[in-house]
């Protein structure tokens, strides 16, 4: 049995397993922290979405809760002016090149972006950053699902499912910066790639980038 430590999150005392990450301990105890890129079993989280910031007593800068392990006596706050500002900025940046036609999206009402917006009271349509409209062609070559790159938030959940769960390796990240994308090798249609159409990547997508055609009304 794993050793337990006592920590406090938002004034609630919680027992946590030694070695567990703060984000997952909070979520398991029904304390919501925004997150998109974290994968529970991943040994070294890449912390790319920058949404899971918290404050830890005695640490002078906000930390990403998906990378921080719990420690005996840790006192954590999931909300503060500093945290709220950081999360809002990260979220707005993320939305600045996201296709926000929610009504036409297969993930409408079950999208992680909508959950975060609601919980943090952040508008999905914001004005702070110039909206970069991208109109990538939708890859609807697989029989039952499709990939709309304009809706991808680069969280990496699909890449993990494809590599670590399905053990296929059909998709991965390509390019850097603003052109970073999830795609197949040489950007060929999924049906022409080594994709086995197992659907694990579709099930892992927290937004409407990879979606079942049958979910489109
Ligand atoms: Fe921590 Fe994305 S969940 S940075």
PDB file of N, CA and C and ligand atoms in Angstrom, residues 23 34-38 46-52 64-67, ligand 1:
ATOM      1  N   UNK A  23      -2.270  17.847  -9.265  1.00  0.00           N
ATOM      2  CA  UNK A  23      -3.466  17.988 -10.112  1.00  0.00           C
ATOM      3  C   UNK A  23      -4.402  16.805  -9.926  1.00  0.00           C
ATOM      4  N   UNK A  34      -8.282  23.685 -13.854  1.00  0.00           N
ATOM      5  CA  UNK A  34      -8.289  23.574 -15.310  1.00  0.00           C
ATOM      6  C   UNK A  34      -7.084  22.789 -15.820  1.00  0.00           C
ATOM      7  N   UNK A  35      -7.299  21.968 -16.816  1.00  0.00           N
ATOM      8  CA  UNK A  35      -6.189  21.174 -17.360  1.00  0.00           C
ATOM      9  C   UNK A  35      -6.605  20.650 -18.723  1.00  0.00           C
ATOM     10  N   UNK A  36      -5.634  20.527 -19.607  1.00  0.00           N
ATOM     11  CA  UNK A  36      -5.911  19.922 -20.918  1.00  0.00           C
ATOM     12  C   UNK A  36      -4.869  18.877 -21.275  1.00  0.00           C
ATOM     13  N   UNK A  37      -3.605  19.147 -20.930  1.00  0.00           N
ATOM     14  CA  UNK A  37      -2.546  18.300 -21.488  1.00  0.00           C
ATOM     15  C   UNK A  37      -2.086  17.179 -20.558  1.00  0.00           C
ATOM     16  N   UNK A  38      -2.538  17.206 -19.306  1.00  0.00           N
ATOM     17  CA  UNK A  38      -1.981  16.227 -18.366  1.00  0.00           C
ATOM     18  C   UNK A  38      -2.544  14.818 -18.583  1.00  0.00           C
ATOM     19  N   UNK A  46       4.560  17.139 -19.970  1.00  0.00           N
ATOM     20  CA  UNK A  46       5.228  18.228 -20.701  1.00  0.00           C
ATOM     21  C   UNK A  46       4.670  19.599 -20.341  1.00  0.00           C
ATOM     22  N   UNK A  47       3.585  19.623 -19.583  1.00  0.00           N
ATOM     23  CA  UNK A  47       3.031  20.882 -19.061  1.00  0.00           C
ATOM     24  C   UNK A  47       2.920  21.955 -20.130  1.00  0.00           C
ATOM     25  N   UNK A  48       2.281  21.599 -21.226  1.00  0.00           N
ATOM     26  CA  UNK A  48       2.247  22.538 -22.345  1.00  0.00           C
ATOM     27  C   UNK A  48       1.038  23.464 -22.355  1.00  0.00           C
ATOM     28  N   UNK A  49      -0.068  23.069 -21.730  1.00  0.00           N
ATOM     29  CA  UNK A  49      -1.256  23.926 -21.846  1.00  0.00           C
ATOM     30  C   UNK A  49      -1.193  25.122 -20.905  1.00  0.00           C
ATOM     31  N   UNK A  50      -0.422  25.031 -19.818  1.00  0.00           N
ATOM     32  CA  UNK A  50      -0.220  26.126 -18.864  1.00  0.00           C
ATOM     33  C   UNK A  50      -1.527  26.617 -18.245  1.00  0.00           C
ATOM     34  N   UNK A  51      -2.399  25.696 -17.936  1.00  0.00           N
ATOM     35  CA  UNK A  51      -3.693  26.081 -17.352  1.00  0.00           C
ATOM     36  C   UNK A  51      -3.844  25.629 -15.905  1.00  0.00           C
ATOM     37  N   UNK A  52      -2.967  24.773 -15.447  1.00  0.00           N
ATOM     38  CA  UNK A  52      -3.201  24.120 -14.151  1.00  0.00           C
ATOM     39  C   UNK A  52      -2.425  24.760 -13.002  1.00  0.00           C
ATOM     40  N   UNK A  64       2.809  24.664 -11.878  1.00  0.00           N
ATOM     41  CA  UNK A  64       1.851  23.817 -12.596  1.00  0.00           C
ATOM     42  C   UNK A  64       1.579  22.574 -11.738  1.00  0.00           C
ATOM     43  N   UNK A  65       0.314  22.374 -11.433  1.00  0.00           N
ATOM     44  CA  UNK A  65      -0.028  21.279 -10.511  1.00  0.00           C
ATOM     45  C   UNK A  65       0.138  19.906 -11.154  1.00  0.00           C
ATOM     46  N   UNK A  66       0.244  19.851 -12.473  1.00  0.00           N
ATOM     47  CA  UNK A  66       0.411  18.543 -13.123  1.00  0.00           C
ATOM     48  C   UNK A  66       1.842  18.034 -13.024  1.00  0.00           C
ATOM     49  N   UNK A  67       2.765  18.932 -12.658  1.00  0.00           N
ATOM     50  CA  UNK A  67       4.161  18.498 -12.562  1.00  0.00           C
ATOM     51  C   UNK A  67       4.628  18.382 -11.112  1.00  0.00           C
TER      52      UNK A  67
HETATM   53 FE1  LIG B   1      -0.623  21.186 -16.397  1.00  0.00          FE
HETATM   54 FE2  LIG B   1      -1.420  21.338 -18.927  1.00  0.00          FE
HETATM   55  S1  LIG B   1      -2.352  20.262 -17.300  1.00  0.00           S
HETATM   56  S2  LIG B   1       0.239  22.354 -17.968  1.00  0.00           S
END
